[in-house]
Amino acid sequence: MSKVLYLIVCGAAPAAYANRFVSLARDDDWDVWVITTPAARDFTDLTALEKASGHPVRDSYKRPGENDLGMPRADAVVVAPASMNTIGKWANGICDTLATGILGESLGFGVPLVALPFVSDAQAKNAAYVRNARFLQDGGVVFPVGIKRPSRVRDFPWKAALDALL
Ligand SMILES: Cc1cc2nc3c(=O)[nH]c(=O)nc-3n(C[C@H](O)[C@H](O)[C@H](O)COP(=O)(O)O)c2cc1C
């Protein structure tokens, strides 16, 4: 049976191409479930993501009357693109969205965690961002291309996140 991978998508430009990661991961036999942050909704093509993953894309916690999220437990979690905002929330235990709630529960539980940040040069120099990213690295989160902005949008290294799970 396929292992379950959560892709958490934040509000930054590469989010528009997140379906590329879903396709790559499915080629590697991952069952991919996409969770966006609320901000990422404006950056993503939800129809393309649902088509690529074969699952609904969630961005919020249970609604009244729902018993569960209908998502299997994750064997691995990838955050890509990871925004400065979500990295900051994750490192500081803030769980105000489904995405940060999942991340908050996953740290330290042995589930492989991978982050591909997409931050501006100015954000990458912000001491709080650097501290937060380093805190996550110390906690076991793998940043396969480092904590700075890795590339231009179209060359965003989706595959590096997948390779980090091998
Ligand atoms: C056009 C646009 C581009 C943005 N690009 C980035 C970016 O590259 N990196 C980043 O961390 N935030 C970027 N932001 C800001 C985030 O979208 C914003 O901080 C948002 O609150 C992030 O929320 P999230 O972490 O919940 O997805 C951008 C915002 C806009 C409107």
JSON list of C-alpha atoms and ligand atoms in Angstrom, two decimals:
[
{"chain": "A", "resi": 1, "resn": "MET", "atom": "CA", "xyz": [0.00, 0.00, 0.00]},
{"chain": "A", "resi": 2, "resn": "SER", "atom": "CA", "xyz": [1.22, 3.52, -0.77]},
{"chain": "A", "resi": 3, "resn": "LYS", "atom": "CA", "xyz": [2.65, 5.57, 2.06]},
{"chain": "A", "resi": 4, "resn": "VAL", "atom": "CA", "xyz": [0.86, 8.81, 2.89]},
{"chain": "A", "resi": 5, "resn": "LEU", "atom": "CA", "xyz": [2.53, 12.15, 2.26]},
{"chain": "A", "resi": 6, "resn": "TYR", "atom": "CA", "xyz": [1.09, 15.49, 3.34]},
{"chain": "A", "resi": 7, "resn": "LEU", "atom": "CA", "xyz": [2.11, 18.45, 1.21]},
{"chain": "A", "resi": 8, "resn": "ILE", "atom": "CA", "xyz": [1.59, 21.71, 3.10]},
{"chain": "A", "resi": 9, "resn": "VAL", "atom": "CA", "xyz": [1.50, 24.67, 0.71]},
{"chain": "A", "resi": 10, "resn": "CYS", "atom": "CA", "xyz": [2.05, 28.23, 1.96]},
{"chain": "A", "resi": 11, "resn": "GLY", "atom": "CA", "xyz": [1.32, 31.61, 0.40]},
{"chain": "A", "resi": 12, "resn": "ALA", "atom": "CA", "xyz": [4.27, 32.19, -1.92]},
{"chain": "A", "resi": 13, "resn": "ALA", "atom": "CA", "xyz": [4.63, 32.16, -5.69]},
{"chain": "A", "resi": 14, "resn": "PRO", "atom": "CA", "xyz": [5.78, 28.53, -6.22]},
{"chain": "A", "resi": 15, "resn": "ALA", "atom": "CA", "xyz": [2.43, 27.41, -4.76]},
{"chain": "A", "resi": 16, "resn": "ALA", "atom": "CA", "xyz": [1.03, 27.90, -8.27]},
{"chain": "A", "resi": 17, "resn": "TYR", "atom": "CA", "xyz": [3.09, 24.92, -9.41]},
{"chain": "A", "resi": 18, "resn": "ALA", "atom": "CA", "xyz": [2.54, 22.60, -6.43]},
{"chain": "A", "resi": 19, "resn": "ASN", "atom": "CA", "xyz": [0.75, 20.12, -8.69]},
{"chain": "A", "resi": 20, "resn": "ARG", "atom": "CA", "xyz": [4.22, 19.37, -10.13]},
{"chain": "A", "resi": 21, "resn": "PHE", "atom": "CA", "xyz": [5.32, 18.05, -6.76]},
{"chain": "A", "resi": 22, "resn": "VAL", "atom": "CA", "xyz": [2.15, 16.01, -6.42]},
{"chain": "A", "resi": 23, "resn": "SER", "atom": "CA", "xyz": [2.79, 14.33, -9.76]},
{"chain": "A", "resi": 24, "resn": "LEU", "atom": "CA", "xyz": [6.43, 13.62, -8.94]},
{"chain": "A", "resi": 25, "resn": "ALA", "atom": "CA", "xyz": [5.47, 12.15, -5.57]},
{"chain": "A", "resi": 26, "resn": "ARG", "atom": "CA", "xyz": [2.73, 10.00, -7.06]},
{"chain": "A", "resi": 27, "resn": "ASP", "atom": "CA", "xyz": [5.26, 8.68, -9.58]},
{"chain": "A", "resi": 28, "resn": "ASP", "atom": "CA", "xyz": [7.25, 7.56, -6.53]},
{"chain": "A", "resi": 29, "resn": "ASP", "atom": "CA", "xyz": [4.12, 5.82, -5.22]},
{"chain": "A", "resi": 30, "resn": "TRP", "atom": "CA", "xyz": [3.24, 8.31, -2.48]},
{"chain": "A", "resi": 31, "resn": "ASP", "atom": "CA", "xyz": [-0.43, 8.87, -1.69]},
{"chain": "A", "resi": 32, "resn": "VAL", "atom": "CA", "xyz": [-0.38, 12.68, -1.54]},
{"chain": "A", "resi": 33, "resn": "TRP", "atom": "CA", "xyz": [-2.80, 14.81, 0.47]},
{"chain": "A", "resi": 34, "resn": "VAL", "atom": "CA", "xyz": [-2.51, 18.56, -0.01]},
{"chain": "A", "resi": 35, "resn": "ILE", "atom": "CA", "xyz": [-3.22, 21.05, 2.76]},
{"chain": "A", "resi": 36, "resn": "THR", "atom": "CA", "xyz": [-2.94, 24.74, 1.96]},
{"chain": "A", "resi": 37, "resn": "THR", "atom": "CA", "xyz": [-2.70, 27.61, 4.36]},
{"chain": "A", "resi": 38, "resn": "PRO", "atom": "CA", "xyz": [-5.62, 30.02, 3.94]},
{"chain": "A", "resi": 39, "resn": "ALA", "atom": "CA", "xyz": [-3.21, 32.53, 2.35]},
{"chain": "A", "resi": 40, "resn": "ALA", "atom": "CA", "xyz": [-2.05, 29.94, -0.16]},
{"chain": "A", "resi": 41, "resn": "ARG", "atom": "CA", "xyz": [-5.55, 29.62, -1.61]},
{"chain": "A", "resi": 42, "resn": "ASP", "atom": "CA", "xyz": [-4.92, 32.78, -3.65]},
{"chain": "A", "resi": 43, "resn": "PHE", "atom": "CA", "xyz": [-1.69, 31.34, -5.09]},
{"chain": "A", "resi": 44, "resn": "THR", "atom": "CA", "xyz": [-2.83, 27.83, -5.99]},
{"chain": "A", "resi": 45, "resn": "ASP", "atom": "CA", "xyz": [-4.85, 26.16, -8.68]},
{"chain": "A", "resi": 46, "resn": "LEU", "atom": "CA", "xyz": [-7.08, 24.04, -6.46]},
{"chain": "A", "resi": 47, "resn": "THR", "atom": "CA", "xyz": [-8.63, 22.16, -9.34]},
{"chain": "A", "resi": 48, "resn": "ALA", "atom": "CA", "xyz": [-5.21, 21.13, -10.62]},
{"chain": "A", "resi": 49, "resn": "LEU", "atom": "CA", "xyz": [-4.14, 20.07, -7.13]},
{"chain": "A", "resi": 50, "resn": "GLU", "atom": "CA", "xyz": [-7.25, 17.99, -6.56]},
{"chain": "A", "resi": 51, "resn": "LYS", "atom": "CA", "xyz": [-6.90, 16.40, -9.97]},
{"chain": "A", "resi": 52, "resn": "ALA", "atom": "CA", "xyz": [-3.20, 15.65, -9.44]},
{"chain": "A", "resi": 53, "resn": "SER", "atom": "CA", "xyz": [-3.65, 14.23, -5.93]},
{"chain": "A", "resi": 54, "resn": "GLY", "atom": "CA", "xyz": [-7.03, 12.57, -6.38]},
{"chain": "A", "resi": 55, "resn": "HIS", "atom": "CA", "xyz": [-8.13, 14.03, -3.03]},
{"chain": "A", "resi": 56, "resn": "PRO", "atom": "CA", "xyz": [-9.87, 17.16, -1.79]},
{"chain": "A", "resi": 57, "resn": "VAL", "atom": "CA", "xyz": [-7.54, 19.97, -0.76]},
{"chain": "A", "resi": 58, "resn": "ARG", "atom": "CA", "xyz": [-8.14, 21.10, 2.83]},
{"chain": "A", "resi": 59, "resn": "ASP", "atom": "CA", "xyz": [-7.30, 24.40, 4.47]},
{"chain": "A", "resi": 60, "resn": "SER", "atom": "CA", "xyz": [-9.32, 24.33, 7.66]},
{"chain": "A", "resi": 61, "resn": "TYR", "atom": "CA", "xyz": [-10.13, 22.22, 10.66]},
{"chain": "A", "resi": 62, "resn": "LYS", "atom": "CA", "xyz": [-13.24, 20.12, 11.01]},
{"chain": "A", "resi": 63, "resn": "ARG", "atom": "CA", "xyz": [-16.45, 21.88, 10.35]},
{"chain": "A", "resi": 64, "resn": "PRO", "atom": "CA", "xyz": [-19.44, 21.34, 12.64]},
{"chain": "A", "resi": 65, "resn": "GLY", "atom": "CA", "xyz": [-20.97, 17.96, 11.89]},
{"chain": "A", "resi": 66, "resn": "GLU", "atom": "CA", "xyz": [-17.81, 16.46, 10.44]},
{"chain": "A", "resi": 67, "resn": "ASN", "atom": "CA", "xyz": [-16.42, 13.59, 12.46]},
{"chain": "A", "resi": 68, "resn": "ASP", "atom": "CA", "xyz": [-12.94, 13.69, 11.02]},
{"chain": "A", "resi": 69, "resn": "LEU", "atom": "CA", "xyz": [-10.92, 15.24, 8.24]},
{"chain": "A", "resi": 70, "resn": "GLY", "atom": "CA", "xyz": [-11.13, 12.11, 6.11]},
{"chain": "A", "resi": 71, "resn": "MET", "atom": "CA", "xyz": [-7.37, 12.05, 5.79]},
{"chain": "A", "resi": 72, "resn": "PRO", "atom": "CA", "xyz": [-5.16, 9.07, 6.69]},
{"chain": "A", "resi": 73, "resn": "ARG", "atom": "CA", "xyz": [-2.27, 9.59, 9.10]},
{"chain": "A", "resi": 74, "resn": "ALA", "atom": "CA", "xyz": [0.87, 10.95, 7.41]},
{"chain": "A", "resi": 75, "resn": "ASP", "atom": "CA", "xyz": [4.05, 8.92, 6.98]},
{"chain": "A", "resi": 76, "resn": "ALA", "atom": "CA", "xyz": [5.90, 12.10, 5.96]},
{"chain": "A", "resi": 77, "resn": "VAL", "atom": "CA", "xyz": [5.20, 15.82, 5.71]},
{"chain": "A", "resi": 78, "resn": "VAL", "atom": "CA", "xyz": [6.64, 18.26, 3.17]},
{"chain": "A", "resi": 79, "resn": "VAL", "atom": "CA", "xyz": [6.15, 22.02, 3.52]},
{"chain": "A", "resi": 80, "resn": "ALA", "atom": "CA", "xyz": [6.69, 23.66, 0.14]},
{"chain": "A", "resi": 81, "resn": "PRO", "atom": "CA", "xyz": [6.83, 26.48, -0.55]},
{"chain": "A", "resi": 82, "resn": "ALA", "atom": "CA", "xyz": [7.40, 27.26, 3.12]},
{"chain": "A", "resi": 83, "resn": "SER", "atom": "CA", "xyz": [6.78, 30.93, 3.89]},
{"chain": "A", "resi": 84, "resn": "MET", "atom": "CA", "xyz": [8.55, 32.97, 6.52]},
{"chain": "A", "resi": 85, "resn": "ASN", "atom": "CA", "xyz": [5.21, 33.26, 8.29]},
{"chain": "A", "resi": 86, "resn": "THR", "atom": "CA", "xyz": [4.56, 29.53, 8.55]},
{"chain": "A", "resi": 87, "resn": "ILE", "atom": "CA", "xyz": [8.15, 28.77, 9.54]},
{"chain": "A", "resi": 88, "resn": "GLY", "atom": "CA", "xyz": [7.77, 31.33, 12.30]},
{"chain": "A", "resi": 89, "resn": "LYS", "atom": "CA", "xyz": [4.49, 29.89, 13.50]},
{"chain": "A", "resi": 90, "resn": "TRP", "atom": "CA", "xyz": [5.80, 26.33, 13.35]},
{"chain": "A", "resi": 91, "resn": "ALA", "atom": "CA", "xyz": [8.92, 27.16, 15.35]},
{"chain": "A", "resi": 92, "resn": "ASN", "atom": "CA", "xyz": [6.86, 28.97, 17.98]},
{"chain": "A", "resi": 93, "resn": "GLY", "atom": "CA", "xyz": [4.08, 26.47, 18.49]},
{"chain": "A", "resi": 94, "resn": "ILE", "atom": "CA", "xyz": [1.32, 28.51, 16.87]},
{"chain": "A", "resi": 95, "resn": "CYS", "atom": "CA", "xyz": [-1.45, 26.26, 15.56]},
{"chain": "A", "resi": 96, "resn": "ASP", "atom": "CA", "xyz": [-4.09, 28.64, 14.21]},
{"chain": "A", "resi": 97, "resn": "THR", "atom": "CA", "xyz": [-4.75, 26.87, 10.90]},
{"chain": "A", "resi": 98, "resn": "LEU", "atom": "CA", "xyz": [-5.04, 23.26, 9.78]},
{"chain": "A", "resi": 99, "resn": "ALA", "atom": "CA", "xyz": [-1.56, 23.54, 8.23]},
{"chain": "A", "resi": 100, "resn": "THR", "atom": "CA", "xyz": [0.14, 24.87, 11.35]},
{"chain": "A", "resi": 101, "resn": "GLY", "atom": "CA", "xyz": [-1.92, 22.50, 13.52]},
{"chain": "A", "resi": 102, "resn": "ILE", "atom": "CA", "xyz": [-0.58, 19.51, 11.59]},
{"chain": "A", "resi": 103, "resn": "LEU", "atom": "CA", "xyz": [2.94, 20.90, 11.72]},
{"chain": "A", "resi": 104, "resn": "GLY", "atom": "CA", "xyz": [2.67, 21.60, 15.44]},
{"chain": "A", "resi": 105, "resn": "GLU", "atom": "CA", "xyz": [1.69, 18.01, 16.12]},
{"chain": "A", "resi": 106, "resn": "SER", "atom": "CA", "xyz": [4.28, 16.48, 13.83]},
{"chain": "A", "resi": 107, "resn": "LEU", "atom": "CA", "xyz": [7.46, 17.98, 15.25]},
{"chain": "A", "resi": 108, "resn": "GLY", "atom": "CA", "xyz": [9.27, 15.52, 17.45]},
{"chain": "A", "resi": 109, "resn": "PHE", "atom": "CA", "xyz": [7.10, 12.52, 16.65]},
{"chain": "A", "resi": 110, "resn": "GLY", "atom": "CA", "xyz": [9.53, 10.79, 14.29]},
{"chain": "A", "resi": 111, "resn": "VAL", "atom": "CA", "xyz": [7.62, 11.57, 11.11]},
{"chain": "A", "resi": 112, "resn": "PRO", "atom": "CA", "xyz": [10.07, 12.72, 8.42]},
{"chain": "A", "resi": 113, "resn": "LEU", "atom": "CA", "xyz": [9.64, 16.48, 7.94]},
{"chain": "A", "resi": 114, "resn": "VAL", "atom": "CA", "xyz": [10.99, 18.44, 5.00]},
{"chain": "A", "resi": 115, "resn": "ALA", "atom": "CA", "xyz": [10.80, 22.18, 4.32]},
{"chain": "A", "resi": 116, "resn": "LEU", "atom": "CA", "xyz": [11.56, 24.04, 1.11]},
{"chain": "A", "resi": 117, "resn": "PRO", "atom": "CA", "xyz": [11.42, 27.74, 1.96]},
{"chain": "A", "resi": 118, "resn": "PHE", "atom": "CA", "xyz": [10.69, 30.45, -0.54]},
{"chain": "A", "resi": 119, "resn": "VAL", "atom": "CA", "xyz": [11.59, 33.74, 1.08]},
{"chain": "A", "resi": 120, "resn": "SER", "atom": "CA", "xyz": [12.86, 37.05, -0.19]},
{"chain": "A", "resi": 121, "resn": "ASP", "atom": "CA", "xyz": [16.50, 37.97, 0.31]},
{"chain": "A", "resi": 122, "resn": "ALA", "atom": "CA", "xyz": [15.39, 40.47, 2.95]},
{"chain": "A", "resi": 123, "resn": "GLN", "atom": "CA", "xyz": [13.33, 37.84, 4.79]},
{"chain": "A", "resi": 124, "resn": "ALA", "atom": "CA", "xyz": [16.25, 35.40, 4.67]},
{"chain": "A", "resi": 125, "resn": "LYS", "atom": "CA", "xyz": [18.38, 37.96, 6.51]},
{"chain": "A", "resi": 126, "resn": "ASN", "atom": "CA", "xyz": [15.77, 38.59, 9.20]},
{"chain": "A", "resi": 127, "resn": "ALA", "atom": "CA", "xyz": [17.18, 37.37, 12.49]},
{"chain": "A", "resi": 128, "resn": "ALA", "atom": "CA", "xyz": [13.82, 35.97, 13.62]},
{"chain": "A", "resi": 129, "resn": "TYR", "atom": "CA", "xyz": [13.47, 33.96, 10.41]},
{"chain": "A", "resi": 130, "resn": "VAL", "atom": "CA", "xyz": [17.01, 32.58, 10.73]},
{"chain": "A", "resi": 131, "resn": "ARG", "atom": "CA", "xyz": [16.44, 31.69, 14.39]},
{"chain": "A", "resi": 132, "resn": "ASN", "atom": "CA", "xyz": [13.12, 29.99, 13.62]},
{"chain": "A", "resi": 133, "resn": "ALA", "atom": "CA", "xyz": [14.49, 27.99, 10.68]},
{"chain": "A", "resi": 134, "resn": "ARG", "atom": "CA", "xyz": [17.52, 26.90, 12.71]},
{"chain": "A", "resi": 135, "resn": "PHE", "atom": "CA", "xyz": [15.24, 25.89, 15.59]},
{"chain": "A", "resi": 136, "resn": "LEU", "atom": "CA", "xyz": [13.31, 23.64, 13.19]},
{"chain": "A", "resi": 137, "resn": "GLN", "atom": "CA", "xyz": [16.53, 22.21, 11.78]},
{"chain": "A", "resi": 138, "resn": "ASP", "atom": "CA", "xyz": [17.69, 21.40, 15.31]},
{"chain": "A", "resi": 139, "resn": "GLY", "atom": "CA", "xyz": [14.34, 19.70, 15.85]},
{"chain": "A", "resi": 140, "resn": "GLY", "atom": "CA", "xyz": [14.93, 17.41, 12.89]},
{"chain": "A", "resi": 141, "resn": "VAL", "atom": "CA", "xyz": [13.24, 19.23, 10.02]},
{"chain": "A", "resi": 142, "resn": "VAL", "atom": "CA", "xyz": [15.28, 18.71, 6.86]},
{"chain": "A", "resi": 143, "resn": "PHE", "atom": "CA", "xyz": [15.87, 21.77, 4.66]},
{"chain": "A", "resi": 144, "resn": "PRO", "atom": "CA", "xyz": [17.36, 20.01, 1.63]},
{"chain": "A", "resi": 145, "resn": "VAL", "atom": "CA", "xyz": [18.40, 23.22, -0.13]},
{"chain": "A", "resi": 146, "resn": "GLY", "atom": "CA", "xyz": [19.05, 25.32, 2.98]},
{"chain": "A", "resi": 147, "resn": "ILE", "atom": "CA", "xyz": [17.05, 28.08, 4.61]},
{"chain": "A", "resi": 148, "resn": "LYS", "atom": "CA", "xyz": [17.52, 30.77, 1.94]},
{"chain": "A", "resi": 149, "resn": "ARG", "atom": "CA", "xyz": [15.45, 31.22, -1.19]},
{"chain": "A", "resi": 150, "resn": "PRO", "atom": "CA", "xyz": [16.64, 28.37, -3.41]},
{"chain": "A", "resi": 151, "resn": "SER", "atom": "CA", "xyz": [15.81, 29.59, -6.90]},
{"chain": "A", "resi": 152, "resn": "ARG", "atom": "CA", "xyz": [13.45, 31.42, -9.16]},
{"chain": "A", "resi": 153, "resn": "VAL", "atom": "CA", "xyz": [9.80, 30.38, -9.04]},
{"chain": "A", "resi": 154, "resn": "ARG", "atom": "CA", "xyz": [9.86, 28.23, -12.14]},
{"chain": "A", "resi": 155, "resn": "ASP", "atom": "CA", "xyz": [12.99, 26.37, -11.03]},
{"chain": "A", "resi": 156, "resn": "PHE", "atom": "CA", "xyz": [11.69, 25.71, -7.53]},
{"chain": "A", "resi": 157, "resn": "PRO", "atom": "CA", "xyz": [13.40, 22.47, -6.48]},
{"chain": "A", "resi": 158, "resn": "TRP", "atom": "CA", "xyz": [10.36, 20.31, -5.77]},
{"chain": "A", "resi": 159, "resn": "LYS", "atom": "CA", "xyz": [12.33, 17.14, -6.43]},
{"chain": "A", "resi": 160, "resn": "ALA", "atom": "CA", "xyz": [14.83, 17.96, -3.67]},
{"chain": "A", "resi": 161, "resn": "ALA", "atom": "CA", "xyz": [12.00, 17.63, -1.15]},
{"chain": "A", "resi": 162, "resn": "LEU", "atom": "CA", "xyz": [11.10, 14.23, -2.50]},
{"chain": "A", "resi": 163, "resn": "ASP", "atom": "CA", "xyz": [14.71, 13.05, -2.63]},
{"chain": "A", "resi": 164, "resn": "ALA", "atom": "CA", "xyz": [15.11, 14.08, 1.01]},
{"chain": "A", "resi": 165, "resn": "LEU", "atom": "CA", "xyz": [12.52, 11.46, 1.93]},
{"chain": "A", "resi": 166, "resn": "LEU", "atom": "CA", "xyz": [14.46, 8.56, 0.40]},
{"chain": "B", "resi": 1, "resn": "LIG", "atom": "C1", "xyz": [2.32, 38.36, -4.22]},
{"chain": "B", "resi": 1, "resn": "LIG", "atom": "C2", "xyz": [2.83, 37.91, -2.89]},
{"chain": "B", "resi": 1, "resn": "LIG", "atom": "C3", "xyz": [4.03, 37.22, -2.85]},
{"chain": "B", "resi": 1, "resn": "LIG", "atom": "C4", "xyz": [4.52, 36.78, -1.62]},
{"chain": "B", "resi": 1, "resn": "LIG", "atom": "N1", "xyz": [5.69, 36.09, -1.59]},
{"chain": "B", "resi": 1, "resn": "LIG", "atom": "C5", "xyz": [6.13, 35.59, -0.43]},
{"chain": "B", "resi": 1, "resn": "LIG", "atom": "C6", "xyz": [7.33, 34.81, -0.40]},
{"chain": "B", "resi": 1, "resn": "LIG", "atom": "O1", "xyz": [7.99, 34.55, -1.41]},
{"chain": "B", "resi": 1, "resn": "LIG", "atom": "N2", "xyz": [7.72, 34.31, 0.79]},
{"chain": "B", "resi": 1, "resn": "LIG", "atom": "C7", "xyz": [7.04, 34.55, 1.94]},
{"chain": "B", "resi": 1, "resn": "LIG", "atom": "O2", "xyz": [7.45, 34.05, 2.99]},
{"chain": "B", "resi": 1, "resn": "LIG", "atom": "N3", "xyz": [5.92, 35.30, 1.94]},
{"chain": "B", "resi": 1, "resn": "LIG", "atom": "C8", "xyz": [5.46, 35.81, 0.79]},
{"chain": "B", "resi": 1, "resn": "LIG", "atom": "N4", "xyz": [4.30, 36.56, 0.77]},
{"chain": "B", "resi": 1, "resn": "LIG", "atom": "C9", "xyz": [3.65, 36.88, 2.04]},
{"chain": "B", "resi": 1, "resn": "LIG", "atom": "C10", "xyz": [2.81, 35.73, 2.53]},
{"chain": "B", "resi": 1, "resn": "LIG", "atom": "O3", "xyz": [1.84, 35.33, 1.57]},
{"chain": "B", "resi": 1, "resn": "LIG", "atom": "C11", "xyz": [2.13, 36.16, 3.83]},
{"chain": "B", "resi": 1, "resn": "LIG", "atom": "O4", "xyz": [3.12, 36.33, 4.83]},
{"chain": "B", "resi": 1, "resn": "LIG", "atom": "C12", "xyz": [1.10, 35.20, 4.31]},
{"chain": "B", "resi": 1, "resn": "LIG", "atom": "O5", "xyz": [0.58, 35.66, 5.54]},
{"chain": "B", "resi": 1, "resn": "LIG", "atom": "C13", "xyz": [1.69, 33.82, 4.48]},
{"chain": "B", "resi": 1, "resn": "LIG", "atom": "O6", "xyz": [0.76, 33.01, 5.12]},
{"chain": "B", "resi": 1, "resn": "LIG", "atom": "P1", "xyz": [0.98, 31.47, 5.29]},
{"chain": "B", "resi": 1, "resn": "LIG", "atom": "O7", "xyz": [2.33, 31.25, 5.88]},
{"chain": "B", "resi": 1, "resn": "LIG", "atom": "O8", "xyz": [-0.10, 31.06, 6.21]},
{"chain": "B", "resi": 1, "resn": "LIG", "atom": "O9", "xyz": [0.85, 30.84, 3.94]},
{"chain": "B", "resi": 1, "resn": "LIG", "atom": "C14", "xyz": [3.80, 37.03, -0.44]},
{"chain": "B", "resi": 1, "resn": "LIG", "atom": "C15", "xyz": [2.60, 37.71, -0.51]},
{"chain": "B", "resi": 1, "resn": "LIG", "atom": "C16", "xyz": [2.12, 38.15, -1.71]},
{"chain": "B", "resi": 1, "resn": "LIG", "atom": "C17", "xyz": [0.78, 38.85, -1.76]}
]
